[in-house]
mmCIF file of C-alpha atoms in Angstrom:
data_model
loop_
_atom_site.group_PDB
_atom_site.id
_atom_site.type_symbol
_atom_site.label_atom_id
_atom_site.label_comp_id
_atom_site.label_asym_id
_atom_site.label_seq_id
_atom_site.Cartn_x
_atom_site.Cartn_y
_atom_site.Cartn_z
ATOM 1 C CA MET E 1 32.116 -5.709 15.723
ATOM 2 C CA VAL E 2 28.459 -6.078 14.711
ATOM 3 C CA ASP E 3 27.674 -5.819 10.973
ATOM 4 C CA ASN E 4 24.257 -4.002 10.738
ATOM 5 C CA GLU E 5 24.610 -3.647 7.037
ATOM 6 C CA ILE E 6 23.301 -7.178 6.304
ATOM 7 C CA LEU E 7 20.173 -7.469 4.213
ATOM 8 C CA ARG E 8 17.627 -9.630 5.986
ATOM 9 C CA MET E 9 14.627 -11.109 4.092
ATOM 10 C CA ARG E 10 11.622 -13.114 5.565
ATOM 11 C CA PRO E 11 10.189 -14.914 2.647
ATOM 12 C CA THR E 12 6.733 -15.239 4.267
ATOM 13 C CA GLU E 13 6.467 -11.455 4.755
ATOM 14 C CA VAL E 14 7.618 -10.702 1.286
ATOM 15 C CA ALA E 15 4.958 -13.226 0.080
ATOM 16 C CA GLU E 16 2.367 -11.431 2.091
ATOM 17 C CA ALA E 17 3.497 -7.940 0.820
ATOM 18 C CA SER E 18 3.388 -9.290 -2.806
ATOM 19 C CA ALA E 19 -0.142 -10.384 -2.254
ATOM 20 C CA GLN E 20 -1.124 -7.137 -0.788
ATOM 21 C CA LEU E 21 0.348 -5.408 -3.925
ATOM 22 C CA ASP E 22 -1.707 -7.689 -6.177
ATOM 23 C CA ALA E 23 -4.977 -6.918 -4.120
ATOM 24 C CA LEU E 24 -4.226 -3.163 -4.334
ATOM 25 C CA ALA E 25 -3.787 -3.487 -8.090
ATOM 26 C CA GLY E 26 -7.137 -5.348 -8.362
ATOM 27 C CA ARG E 27 -8.880 -2.723 -6.267
ATOM 28 C CA VAL E 28 -7.529 0.080 -8.466
ATOM 29 C CA GLU E 29 -8.740 -1.701 -11.617
ATOM 30 C CA GLN E 30 -12.146 -2.501 -10.061
ATOM 31 C CA LEU E 31 -12.552 1.272 -9.056
ATOM 32 C CA LEU E 32 -11.559 2.438 -12.464
ATOM 33 C CA HIS E 33 -14.092 0.016 -14.124
ATOM 34 C CA THR E 34 -16.766 0.897 -11.613
ATOM 35 C CA GLU E 35 -16.466 4.671 -11.782
ATOM 36 C CA ALA E 36 -15.666 5.118 -15.556
ATOM 37 C CA PRO E 37 -19.287 5.862 -16.391
ATOM 38 C CA ASN E 38 -19.463 8.422 -13.619
ATOM 39 C CA LEU E 39 -16.359 10.250 -14.829
ATOM 40 C CA SER E 40 -17.515 10.650 -18.474
ATOM 41 C CA VAL E 41 -18.716 14.135 -19.101
ATOM 42 C CA GLN E 42 -21.554 14.887 -21.502
ATOM 43 C CA THR E 43 -21.715 18.186 -23.366
ATOM 44 C CA GLY E 44 -24.004 20.505 -21.541
ATOM 45 C CA ALA E 45 -24.940 22.566 -24.558
ATOM 46 C CA ARG E 46 -24.007 22.882 -28.270
ATOM 47 C CA ASP E 47 -21.885 25.812 -27.876
ATOM 48 C CA GLU E 48 -18.119 25.725 -28.455
ATOM 49 C CA VAL E 49 -17.216 26.280 -24.863
ATOM 50 C CA SER E 50 -19.358 23.459 -23.534
ATOM 51 C CA GLN E 51 -18.060 21.065 -26.198
ATOM 52 C CA ARG E 52 -14.498 22.227 -25.509
ATOM 53 C CA VAL E 53 -14.819 21.588 -21.679
ATOM 54 C CA ALA E 54 -16.463 18.285 -22.098
ATOM 55 C CA ASN E 55 -13.781 17.047 -24.542
ATOM 56 C CA THR E 56 -10.984 18.292 -22.324
ATOM 57 C CA LEU E 57 -12.442 16.639 -19.253
ATOM 58 C CA ASN E 58 -13.017 13.351 -21.159
ATOM 59 C CA GLY E 59 -9.381 13.634 -22.543
ATOM 60 C CA VAL E 60 -7.980 13.976 -18.995
ATOM 61 C CA HIS E 61 -10.277 10.989 -17.853
ATOM 62 C CA ASP E 62 -8.840 8.844 -20.636
ATOM 63 C CA ALA E 63 -5.287 9.797 -19.820
ATOM 64 C CA PHE E 64 -5.805 9.252 -16.130
ATOM 65 C CA GLY E 65 -7.363 5.830 -16.785
ATOM 66 C CA ALA E 66 -4.322 4.972 -18.818
ATOM 67 C CA SER E 67 -2.047 5.978 -16.225
ATOM 68 C CA LEU E 68 -3.989 4.122 -13.651
ATOM 69 C CA GLU E 69 -3.831 0.987 -15.811
ATOM 70 C CA ARG E 70 -0.100 1.200 -16.144
ATOM 71 C CA GLY E 71 0.279 1.707 -12.527
ATOM 72 C CA ALA E 72 -1.756 -1.327 -11.691
ATOM 73 C CA THR E 73 0.391 -3.280 -14.080
ATOM 74 C CA GLU E 74 3.603 -2.105 -12.458
ATOM 75 C CA MET E 75 2.184 -3.202 -9.007
ATOM 76 C CA ARG E 76 1.579 -6.587 -10.416
ATOM 77 C CA GLU E 77 5.037 -6.864 -11.972
ATOM 78 C CA THR E 78 6.616 -5.635 -8.667
ATOM 79 C CA ALA E 79 4.435 -8.234 -6.721
ATOM 80 C CA ALA E 80 5.589 -11.012 -9.215
ATOM 81 C CA THR E 81 9.218 -9.946 -8.917
ATOM 82 C CA LEU E 82 9.062 -10.059 -5.027
ATOM 83 C CA ARG E 83 7.473 -13.489 -5.029
ATOM 84 C CA SER E 84 10.252 -14.766 -7.391
ATOM 85 C CA GLN E 85 12.966 -13.300 -5.198
ATOM 86 C CA ALA E 86 11.394 -14.700 -2.011
ATOM 87 C CA ASP E 87 11.157 -18.160 -3.709
ATOM 88 C CA ASP E 88 14.846 -17.836 -4.776
ATOM 89 C CA VAL E 89 15.813 -17.014 -1.026
ATOM 90 C CA THR E 90 13.795 -19.874 0.319
ATOM 91 C CA LYS E 91 15.589 -22.311 -2.211
ATOM 92 C CA LEU E 92 18.827 -20.828 -1.201
ATOM 93 C CA ASP E 93 18.181 -21.197 2.473
ATOM 94 C CA GLU E 94 17.103 -24.852 1.902
ATOM 95 C CA GLY E 95 20.447 -25.487 0.434
ATOM 96 C CA PHE E 96 22.230 -24.400 3.711
ATOM 97 C CA ALA E 97 20.049 -26.518 5.984
ATOM 98 C CA VAL E 98 21.948 -27.719 8.991
#
C-alpha cells in the first residue's frame, strides 16, 4: 500500500518561496511609501462637510497604511519561519546521509 499522506519538502523551493515573500513585502512597503502623498486628501473648502470628508478619507488612509505595514511584517515573519524550517530539514537530511 502506498502512503500518499507523507509531507515532502524541497528546501530549495521553500527558500525560493521565502525570498519571493520577502520581495513582495518590500514591494508593498515601497508602494505605500511612494503613493502616500497621492493618497492624502486636502480639504476642498472650509465648510464642515468638506473638512469631515477629508478627515474621514485621511483616517481611512492611515488605517489602511497601518494594516499594510502589519501585513508586510507578517509576510517577512512567515518568510523567516519558512527559511528556518527549510534549514532544519536540510540539517536533518544531512544526518541521514547514506
